[in-house]
Short mmCIF file of C-alpha atoms in Angstrom, two decimals:
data_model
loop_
_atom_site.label_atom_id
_atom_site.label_comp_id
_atom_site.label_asym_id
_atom_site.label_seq_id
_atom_site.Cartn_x
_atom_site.Cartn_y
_atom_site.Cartn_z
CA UNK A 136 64.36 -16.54 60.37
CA UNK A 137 64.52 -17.45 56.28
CA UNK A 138 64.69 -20.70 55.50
CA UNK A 139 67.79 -22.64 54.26
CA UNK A 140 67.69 -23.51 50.71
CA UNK A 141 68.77 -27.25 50.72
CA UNK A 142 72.28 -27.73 48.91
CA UNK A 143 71.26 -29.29 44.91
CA UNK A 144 73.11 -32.44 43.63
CA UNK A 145 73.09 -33.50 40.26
CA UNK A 146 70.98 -36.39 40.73
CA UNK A 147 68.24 -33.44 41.97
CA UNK A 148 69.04 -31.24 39.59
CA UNK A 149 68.41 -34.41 36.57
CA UNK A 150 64.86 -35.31 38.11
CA UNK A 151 63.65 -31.64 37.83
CA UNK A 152 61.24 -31.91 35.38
CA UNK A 153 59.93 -28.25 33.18
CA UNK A 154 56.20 -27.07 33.83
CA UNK A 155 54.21 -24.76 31.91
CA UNK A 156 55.60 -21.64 33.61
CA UNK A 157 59.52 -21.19 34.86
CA UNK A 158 60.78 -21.85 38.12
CA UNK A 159 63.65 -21.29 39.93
CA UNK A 160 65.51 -23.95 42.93
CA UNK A 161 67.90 -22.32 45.21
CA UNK A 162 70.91 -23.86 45.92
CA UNK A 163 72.84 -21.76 48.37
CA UNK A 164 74.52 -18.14 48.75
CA UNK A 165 72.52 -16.86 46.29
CA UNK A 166 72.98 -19.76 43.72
CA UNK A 167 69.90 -20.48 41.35
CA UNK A 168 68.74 -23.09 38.63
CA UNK A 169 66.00 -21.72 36.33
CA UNK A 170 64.26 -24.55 34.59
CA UNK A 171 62.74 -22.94 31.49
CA UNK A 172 59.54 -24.32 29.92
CA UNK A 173 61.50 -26.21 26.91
CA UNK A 174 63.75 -28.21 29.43
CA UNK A 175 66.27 -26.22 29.72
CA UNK A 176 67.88 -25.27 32.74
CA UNK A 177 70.36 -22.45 33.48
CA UNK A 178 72.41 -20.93 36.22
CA UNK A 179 71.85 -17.56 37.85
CA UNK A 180 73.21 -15.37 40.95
CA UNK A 181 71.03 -13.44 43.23
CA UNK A 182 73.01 -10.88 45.42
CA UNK A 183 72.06 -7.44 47.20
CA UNK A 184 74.29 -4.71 46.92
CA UNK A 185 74.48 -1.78 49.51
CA UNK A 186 71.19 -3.29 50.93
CA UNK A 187 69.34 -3.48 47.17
CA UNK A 188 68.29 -6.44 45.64
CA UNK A 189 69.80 -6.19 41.90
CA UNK A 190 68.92 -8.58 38.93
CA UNK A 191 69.81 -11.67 38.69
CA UNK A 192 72.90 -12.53 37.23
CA UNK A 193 73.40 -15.10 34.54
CA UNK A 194 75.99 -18.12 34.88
CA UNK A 195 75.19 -20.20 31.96
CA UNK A 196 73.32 -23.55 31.10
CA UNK A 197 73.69 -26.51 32.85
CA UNK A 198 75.32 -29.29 32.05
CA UNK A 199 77.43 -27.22 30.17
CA UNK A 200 78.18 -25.60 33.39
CA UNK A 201 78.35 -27.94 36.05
CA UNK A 202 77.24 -27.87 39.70
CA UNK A 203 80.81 -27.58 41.19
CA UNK A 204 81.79 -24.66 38.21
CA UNK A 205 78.56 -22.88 39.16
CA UNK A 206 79.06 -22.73 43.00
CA UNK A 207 82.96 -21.55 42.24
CA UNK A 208 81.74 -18.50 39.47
CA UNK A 209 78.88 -17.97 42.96
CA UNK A 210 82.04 -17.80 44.90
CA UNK A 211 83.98 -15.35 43.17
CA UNK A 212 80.93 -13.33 43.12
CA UNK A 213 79.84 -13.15 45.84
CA UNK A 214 83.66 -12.04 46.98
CA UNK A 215 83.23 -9.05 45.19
CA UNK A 216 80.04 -8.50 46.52
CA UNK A 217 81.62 -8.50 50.30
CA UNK A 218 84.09 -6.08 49.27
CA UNK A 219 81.08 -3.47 47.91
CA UNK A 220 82.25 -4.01 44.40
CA UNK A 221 79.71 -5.26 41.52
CA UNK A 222 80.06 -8.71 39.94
CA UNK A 223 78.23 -6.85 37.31
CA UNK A 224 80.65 -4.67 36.31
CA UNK A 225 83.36 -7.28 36.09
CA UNK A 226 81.21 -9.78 34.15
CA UNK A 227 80.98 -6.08 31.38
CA UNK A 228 84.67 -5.94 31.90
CA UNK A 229 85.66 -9.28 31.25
CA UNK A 230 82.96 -9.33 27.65
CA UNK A 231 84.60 -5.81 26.94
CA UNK A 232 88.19 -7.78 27.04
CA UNK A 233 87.60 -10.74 25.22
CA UNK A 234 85.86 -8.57 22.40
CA UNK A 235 89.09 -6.70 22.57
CA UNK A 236 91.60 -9.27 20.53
CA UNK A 237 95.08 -8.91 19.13
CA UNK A 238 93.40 -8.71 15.41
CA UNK A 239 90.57 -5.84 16.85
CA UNK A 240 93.91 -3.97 18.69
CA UNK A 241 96.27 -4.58 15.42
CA UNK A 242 93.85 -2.75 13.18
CA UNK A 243 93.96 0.07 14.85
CA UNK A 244 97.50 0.16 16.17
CA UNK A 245 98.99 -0.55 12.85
CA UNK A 246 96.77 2.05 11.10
CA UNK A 247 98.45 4.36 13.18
CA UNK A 248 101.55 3.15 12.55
CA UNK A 249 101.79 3.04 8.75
CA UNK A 250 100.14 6.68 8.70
CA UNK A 251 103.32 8.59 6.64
CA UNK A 252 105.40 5.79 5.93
CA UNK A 253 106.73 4.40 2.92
CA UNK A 254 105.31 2.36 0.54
CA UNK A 255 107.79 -0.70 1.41
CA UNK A 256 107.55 -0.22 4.70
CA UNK A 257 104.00 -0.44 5.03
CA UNK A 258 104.14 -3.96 2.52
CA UNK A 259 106.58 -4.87 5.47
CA UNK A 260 104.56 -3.95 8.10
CA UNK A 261 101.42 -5.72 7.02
CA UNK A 262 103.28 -8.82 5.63
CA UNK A 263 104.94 -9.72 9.13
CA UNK A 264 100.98 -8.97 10.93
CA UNK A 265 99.01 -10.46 8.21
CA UNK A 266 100.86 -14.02 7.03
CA UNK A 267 102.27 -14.69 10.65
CA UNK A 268 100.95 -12.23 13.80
CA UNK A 269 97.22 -12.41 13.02
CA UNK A 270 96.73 -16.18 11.92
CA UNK A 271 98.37 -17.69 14.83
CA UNK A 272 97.55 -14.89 17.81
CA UNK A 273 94.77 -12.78 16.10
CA UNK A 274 91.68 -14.17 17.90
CA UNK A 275 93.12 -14.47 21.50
CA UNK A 276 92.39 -11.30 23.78
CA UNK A 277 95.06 -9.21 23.57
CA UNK A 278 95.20 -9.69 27.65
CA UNK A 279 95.50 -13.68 27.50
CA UNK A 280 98.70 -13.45 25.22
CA UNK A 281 101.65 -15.01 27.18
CA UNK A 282 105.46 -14.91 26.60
CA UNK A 283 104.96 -19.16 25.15
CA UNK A 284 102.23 -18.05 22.70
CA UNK A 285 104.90 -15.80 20.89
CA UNK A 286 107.56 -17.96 21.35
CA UNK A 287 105.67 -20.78 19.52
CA UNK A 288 105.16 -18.25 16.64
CA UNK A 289 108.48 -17.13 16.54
CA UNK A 290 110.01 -21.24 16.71
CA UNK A 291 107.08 -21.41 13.68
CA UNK A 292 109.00 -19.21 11.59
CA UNK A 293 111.93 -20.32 12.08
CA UNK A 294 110.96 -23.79 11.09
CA UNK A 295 110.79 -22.73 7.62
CA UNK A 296 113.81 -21.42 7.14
CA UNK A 297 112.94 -17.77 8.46
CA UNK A 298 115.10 -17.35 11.61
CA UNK A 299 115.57 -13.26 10.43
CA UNK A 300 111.38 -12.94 9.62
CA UNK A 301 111.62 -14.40 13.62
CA UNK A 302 113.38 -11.76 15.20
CA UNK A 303 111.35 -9.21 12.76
CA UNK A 304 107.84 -10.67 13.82
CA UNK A 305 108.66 -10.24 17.28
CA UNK A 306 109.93 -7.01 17.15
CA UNK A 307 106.66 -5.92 15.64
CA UNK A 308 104.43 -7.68 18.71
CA UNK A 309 106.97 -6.23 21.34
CA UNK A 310 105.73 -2.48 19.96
CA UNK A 311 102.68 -3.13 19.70
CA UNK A 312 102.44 -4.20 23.51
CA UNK A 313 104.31 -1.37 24.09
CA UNK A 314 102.13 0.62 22.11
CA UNK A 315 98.77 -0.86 24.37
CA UNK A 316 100.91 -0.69 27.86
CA UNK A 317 101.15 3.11 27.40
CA UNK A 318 97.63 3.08 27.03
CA UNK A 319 97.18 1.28 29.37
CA UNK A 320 95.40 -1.25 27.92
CA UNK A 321 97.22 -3.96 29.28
CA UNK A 322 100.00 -4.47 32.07
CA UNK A 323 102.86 -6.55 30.55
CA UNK A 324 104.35 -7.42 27.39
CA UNK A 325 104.79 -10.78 26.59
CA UNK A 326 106.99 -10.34 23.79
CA UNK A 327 109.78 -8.11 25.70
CA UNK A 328 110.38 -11.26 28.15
CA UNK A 329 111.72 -13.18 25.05
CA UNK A 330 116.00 -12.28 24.55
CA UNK A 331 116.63 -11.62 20.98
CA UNK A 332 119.32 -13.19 20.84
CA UNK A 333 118.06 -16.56 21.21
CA UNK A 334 115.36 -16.34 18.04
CA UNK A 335 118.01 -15.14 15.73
CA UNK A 336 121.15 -12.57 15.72
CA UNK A 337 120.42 -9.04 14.60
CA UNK A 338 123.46 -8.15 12.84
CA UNK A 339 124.24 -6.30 9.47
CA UNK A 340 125.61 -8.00 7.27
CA UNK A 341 129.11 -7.01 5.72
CA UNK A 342 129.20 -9.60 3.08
CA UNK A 343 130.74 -8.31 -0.14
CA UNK A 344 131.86 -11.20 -2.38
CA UNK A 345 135.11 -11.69 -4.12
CA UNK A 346 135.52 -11.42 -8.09
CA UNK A 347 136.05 -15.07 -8.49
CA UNK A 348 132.86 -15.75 -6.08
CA UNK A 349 130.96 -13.60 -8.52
CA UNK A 350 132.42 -15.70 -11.63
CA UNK A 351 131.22 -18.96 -9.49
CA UNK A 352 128.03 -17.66 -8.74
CA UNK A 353 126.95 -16.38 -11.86
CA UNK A 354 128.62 -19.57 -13.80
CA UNK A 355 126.87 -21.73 -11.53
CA UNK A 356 123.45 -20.09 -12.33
CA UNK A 357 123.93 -20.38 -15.81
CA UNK A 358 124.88 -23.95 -15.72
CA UNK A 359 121.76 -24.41 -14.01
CA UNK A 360 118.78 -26.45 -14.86
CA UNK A 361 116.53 -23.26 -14.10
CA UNK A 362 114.24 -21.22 -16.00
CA UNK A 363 116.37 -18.76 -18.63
CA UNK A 364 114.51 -16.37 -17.61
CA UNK A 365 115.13 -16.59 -13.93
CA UNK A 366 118.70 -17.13 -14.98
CA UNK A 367 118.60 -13.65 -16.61
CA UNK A 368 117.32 -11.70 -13.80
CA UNK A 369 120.01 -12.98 -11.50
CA UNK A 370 122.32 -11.74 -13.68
CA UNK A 371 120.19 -8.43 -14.02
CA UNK A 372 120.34 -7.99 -9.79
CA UNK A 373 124.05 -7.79 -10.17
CA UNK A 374 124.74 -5.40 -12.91
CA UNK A 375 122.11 -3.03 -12.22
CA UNK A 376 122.48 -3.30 -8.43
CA UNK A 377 118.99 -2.63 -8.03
CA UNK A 378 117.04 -4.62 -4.83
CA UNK A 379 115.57 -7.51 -5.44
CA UNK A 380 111.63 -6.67 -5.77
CA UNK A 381 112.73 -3.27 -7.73
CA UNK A 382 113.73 -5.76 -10.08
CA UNK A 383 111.07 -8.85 -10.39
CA UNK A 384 108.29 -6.06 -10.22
CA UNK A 385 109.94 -4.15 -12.47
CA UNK A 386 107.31 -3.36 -16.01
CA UNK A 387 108.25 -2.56 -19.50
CA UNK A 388 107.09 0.65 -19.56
CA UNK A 389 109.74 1.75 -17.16
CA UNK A 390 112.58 0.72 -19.68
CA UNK A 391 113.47 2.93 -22.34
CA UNK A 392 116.29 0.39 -24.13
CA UNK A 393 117.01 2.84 -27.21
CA UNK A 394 117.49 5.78 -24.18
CA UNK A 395 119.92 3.27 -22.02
CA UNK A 396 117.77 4.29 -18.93
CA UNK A 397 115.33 2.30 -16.73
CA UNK A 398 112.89 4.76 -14.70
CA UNK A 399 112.02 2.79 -11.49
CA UNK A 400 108.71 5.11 -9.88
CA UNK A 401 108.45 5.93 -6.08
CA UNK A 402 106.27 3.75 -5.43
CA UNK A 403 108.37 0.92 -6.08
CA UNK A 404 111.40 2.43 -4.36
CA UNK A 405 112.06 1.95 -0.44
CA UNK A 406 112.32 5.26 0.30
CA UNK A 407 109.82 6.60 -1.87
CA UNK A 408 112.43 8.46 -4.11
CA UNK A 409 112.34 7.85 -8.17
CA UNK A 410 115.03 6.48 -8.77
CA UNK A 411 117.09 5.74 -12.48
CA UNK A 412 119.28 2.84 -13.23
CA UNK A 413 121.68 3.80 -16.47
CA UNK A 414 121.94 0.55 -18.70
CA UNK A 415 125.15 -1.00 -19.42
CA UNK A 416 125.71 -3.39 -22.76
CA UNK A 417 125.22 -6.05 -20.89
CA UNK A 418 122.00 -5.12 -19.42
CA UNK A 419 120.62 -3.72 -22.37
CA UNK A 420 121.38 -7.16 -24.28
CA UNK A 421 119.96 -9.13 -21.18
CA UNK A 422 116.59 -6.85 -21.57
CA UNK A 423 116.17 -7.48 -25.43
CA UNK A 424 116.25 -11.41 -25.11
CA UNK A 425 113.73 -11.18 -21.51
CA UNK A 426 111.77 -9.25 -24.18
CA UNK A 427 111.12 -12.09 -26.39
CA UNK A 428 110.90 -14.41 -23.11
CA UNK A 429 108.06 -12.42 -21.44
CA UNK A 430 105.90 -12.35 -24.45
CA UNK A 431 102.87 -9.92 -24.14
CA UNK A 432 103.26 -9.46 -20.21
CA UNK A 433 103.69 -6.03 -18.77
CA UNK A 434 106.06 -7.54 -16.47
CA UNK A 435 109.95 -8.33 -17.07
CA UNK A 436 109.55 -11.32 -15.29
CA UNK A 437 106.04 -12.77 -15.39
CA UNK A 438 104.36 -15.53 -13.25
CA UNK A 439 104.06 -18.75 -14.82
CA UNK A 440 101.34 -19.60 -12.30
CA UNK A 441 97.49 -18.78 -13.32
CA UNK A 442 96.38 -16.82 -16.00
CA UNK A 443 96.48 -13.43 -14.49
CA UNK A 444 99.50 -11.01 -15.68
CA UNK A 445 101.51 -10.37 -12.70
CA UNK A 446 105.33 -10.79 -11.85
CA UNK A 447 106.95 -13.62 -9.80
CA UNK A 448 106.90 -13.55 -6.40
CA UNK A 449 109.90 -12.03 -4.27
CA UNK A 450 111.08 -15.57 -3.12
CA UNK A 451 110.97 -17.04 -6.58
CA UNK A 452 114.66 -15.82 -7.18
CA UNK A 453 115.51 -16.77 -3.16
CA UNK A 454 114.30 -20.17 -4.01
CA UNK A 455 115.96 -20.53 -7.46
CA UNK A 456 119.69 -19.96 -5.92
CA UNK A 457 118.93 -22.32 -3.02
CA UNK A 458 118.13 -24.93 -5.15
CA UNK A 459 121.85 -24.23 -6.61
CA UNK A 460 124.88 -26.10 -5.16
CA UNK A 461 126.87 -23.11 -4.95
CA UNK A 462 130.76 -22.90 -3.50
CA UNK A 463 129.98 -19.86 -1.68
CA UNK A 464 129.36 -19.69 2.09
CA UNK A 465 127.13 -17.39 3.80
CA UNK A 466 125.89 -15.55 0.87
CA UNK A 467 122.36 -14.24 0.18
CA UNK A 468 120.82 -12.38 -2.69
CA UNK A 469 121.23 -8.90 -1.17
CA UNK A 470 124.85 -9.21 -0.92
CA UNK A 471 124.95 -7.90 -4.40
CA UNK A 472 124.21 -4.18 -3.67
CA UNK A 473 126.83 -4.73 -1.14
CA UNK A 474 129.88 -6.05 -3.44
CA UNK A 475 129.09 -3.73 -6.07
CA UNK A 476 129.84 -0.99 -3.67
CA UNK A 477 133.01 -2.43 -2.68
CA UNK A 478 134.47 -3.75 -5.75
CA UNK A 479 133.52 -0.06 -7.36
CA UNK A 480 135.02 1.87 -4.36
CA UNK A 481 138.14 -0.08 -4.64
CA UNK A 482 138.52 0.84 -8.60
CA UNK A 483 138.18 4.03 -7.39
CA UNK A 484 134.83 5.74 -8.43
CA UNK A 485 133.53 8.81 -7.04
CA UNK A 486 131.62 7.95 -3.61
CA UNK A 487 128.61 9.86 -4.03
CA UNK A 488 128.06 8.65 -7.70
CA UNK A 489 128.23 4.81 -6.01
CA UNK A 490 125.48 6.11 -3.26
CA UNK A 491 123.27 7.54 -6.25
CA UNK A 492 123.72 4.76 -8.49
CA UNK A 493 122.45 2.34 -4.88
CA UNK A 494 119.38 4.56 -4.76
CA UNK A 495 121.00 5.81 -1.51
CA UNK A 496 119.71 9.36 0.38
CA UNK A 497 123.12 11.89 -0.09
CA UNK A 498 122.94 14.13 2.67
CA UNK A 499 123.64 17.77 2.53
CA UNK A 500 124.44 20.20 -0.27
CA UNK A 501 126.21 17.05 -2.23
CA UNK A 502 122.95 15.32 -2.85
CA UNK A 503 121.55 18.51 -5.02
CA UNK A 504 124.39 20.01 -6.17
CA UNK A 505 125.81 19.37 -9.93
CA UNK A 506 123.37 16.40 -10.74
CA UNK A 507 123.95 15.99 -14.27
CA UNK A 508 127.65 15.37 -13.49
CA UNK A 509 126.16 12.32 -11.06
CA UNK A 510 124.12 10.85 -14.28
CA UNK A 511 127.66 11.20 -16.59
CA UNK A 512 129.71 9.11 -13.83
CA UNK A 513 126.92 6.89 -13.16
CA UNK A 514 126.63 6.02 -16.93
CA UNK A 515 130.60 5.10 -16.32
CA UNK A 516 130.16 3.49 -13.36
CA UNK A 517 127.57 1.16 -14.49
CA UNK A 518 128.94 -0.12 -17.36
CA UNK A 519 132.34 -0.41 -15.57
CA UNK A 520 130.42 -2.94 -13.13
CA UNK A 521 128.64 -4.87 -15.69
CA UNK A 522 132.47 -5.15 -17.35
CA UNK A 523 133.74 -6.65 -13.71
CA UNK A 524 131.04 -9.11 -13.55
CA UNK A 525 131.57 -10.36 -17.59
CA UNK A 526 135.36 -10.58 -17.15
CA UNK A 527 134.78 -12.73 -13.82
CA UNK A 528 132.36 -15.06 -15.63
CA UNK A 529 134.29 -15.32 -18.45
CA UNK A 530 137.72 -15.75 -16.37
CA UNK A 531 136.81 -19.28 -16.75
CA UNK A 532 136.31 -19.32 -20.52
CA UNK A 533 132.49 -20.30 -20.13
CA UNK A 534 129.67 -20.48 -23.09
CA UNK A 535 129.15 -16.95 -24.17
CA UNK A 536 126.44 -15.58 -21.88
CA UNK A 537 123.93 -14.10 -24.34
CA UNK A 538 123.26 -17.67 -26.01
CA UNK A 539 119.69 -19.39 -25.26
CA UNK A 540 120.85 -22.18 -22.43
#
């Protein structure tokens, strides 16, 4: 009959003392402690499996790993071992899962997502994983990622100002658990047990302000204590209706001010289109005094931070009307592209001339046919816009516009 290995305690385990070879204690069910000629001492499991001895496996160093945290990883071991499965397999299994994180899955998943896409949807794409998803989840396993974990992110967004960016960021996460649960990489999807509704509200906006909100938006900007410059391309984002980065990354070369046309390339665009904005008066005059602003820059609008030549950031103009006290509720930059349609549509321009002139996809045999009779009422369309926009500035007999503030 074998004899029983007497049960260790840690007052044993402290007076073990190392010799010149190894040596190994037994503690019970298989339980070792290897004291290793430096001092060291470490934990180990001896099982059989099927009736053969296999190697010993490896717990970690003690005190690190106590007595009582060795005898329960011996435990869960050795339950595997009654039911004929290998505690070998599952110590792989668990290394192959914490190797796998959210930043080793992302890379993959989100090269396979941005495969064919546009240009500003892949900016989006790897903004939302790269400032937000990756930073605060990135190193976790993607396994060990609970429905809290993406809730805190989400309630970190929000806390600065971002409840939209919110909803976004967990819209991304929710695919790509979706994307790994087909694979079957993983078994739930932490993000899906979060409600939408109660990070932000999803809704388009229908915003379109009034005349006299563009006169008290645009006066107020001009009476401003910001940057000329920054008070220019506001202006600009109204007249030429263009989206916001189309305009603060916009570069001289694309401007042809003796022409009247500004030649915006695809790869600037959000659908990947060229697209041209006609120049009205008023843009043309706003251009020619940026000109002198922006001094040797390629860029209409360039940083003011380091010496590099590059443009302002995207917020920059975001962050510039905030800082305004303006009488207008519920109004964001964007809501330009949406008023222009609406004040245009009710002076009664052409439709489809309005949808080219918003760098907006006409489908069917309209959006080919008789183009150069789309540039002629965009040309008119334009400049009746820019007209709008002066006559509700000036409705309150303001400084003339084009003077340095």
């Amino acid at each position: 009959m074998p004899r029983q290995a007497i049960p260790l305690t840690d007052t044993k385990i402290r007076a073990l003392k190392p010799k010149n070879e190894r040596y190994r204690v037994s503690d019970a069910g298989g339980l070792l402690l290897e004291v290793m000629p430096s001092g060291s001492k470490i934990w180990r499991y001896r099982y059989q499996l099927h009736g053969v001895r296999q190697a010993p496996l490896t717990i970690g160093p003690y005190p690190e790993i106590s007595l009582a945290a060795a005898r329960k990883q011996r435990d869960e071991w050795a339950e595997l071992v009654a039911r004929g499965e290998s505690p070998k397999r599952a110590v792989q299994a668990a290394k192959a899962e914490k190797r796998n994180t959210v930043a080793a899955f992302a890379e993959g998943w989100l090269a396979e997502q941005l495969e064919g896409k546009s240009t500003s949807y892949q900016k989006t794409m790897r903004r939302v994983m790269e400032k937000d998803v990756l930073p605060w989840l990135g190193g976790m396993p993607l396994t060990e990622v609970k429905p809290g974990d993406v809730l805190e992110l989400c309630d970190r967004i929000k806390s600065r100002g971002s409840p939209k960016m919110a909803l976004q960021t967990r819209n991304v996460v929710k695919r790509m658990y979706d994307y790994a649960i087909a694979r079957r990489m993983v078994e739930n999807n932490p993000a899906a047990a979060l409600v939408a509704r109660f990070i932000a509200t999803e809704e388009s906006r229908t915003r379109a302000l009034s005349g006299d909100e563009v006169g008290k938006v645009l006066r107020a900007i001009y009476a401003s204590d910001i940057r000329r410059a920054l008070k220019l391309a506001l202006h600009l984002l109204v007249i030429t209706m263009v989206r916001k980065t189309e305009l603060t990354e916009g570069k001289w070369e694309e401007i042809d001010l003796e022409g009247g046309v500004w030649d915006i390339p695809a790869e600037r665009m959000k659908k990947d289109r060229p697209h041209r904005v006609y120049l009205s008066r008023q843009a043309k005059e706003l251009l020619l005094e940026l000109r002198a602003l922006a001094g040797h820059s390629a860029y209409l609008f360039p940083s003011t931070r380091g010496s590099d030549d590059r443009p302002i950031s995207g917020s920059t103009l975001n962050q510039a009307v905030r800082a305004l006290s303006l009488d207008v509720q519920h109004f964001v930059l964007h809501d330009f592209r949406r008023t222009a349609s609406t004040h245009l549509h009710e002076m009664g321009h052409p439709s489809d001339a309005i949808e080219k002139a918003l760098a907006h996809k006409i489908v069917g045999i309209k959006g080919v046919y008789n183009r150069a009779q789309y540039a002629d009422q965009r040309k008119v369309i334009m400049q009746a816009w820019a007209d709008f926009v002066q006559a509700q500035i000036e409705g309150a007999k303001v400084t003339p516009l084009f003077k340095t503030a």
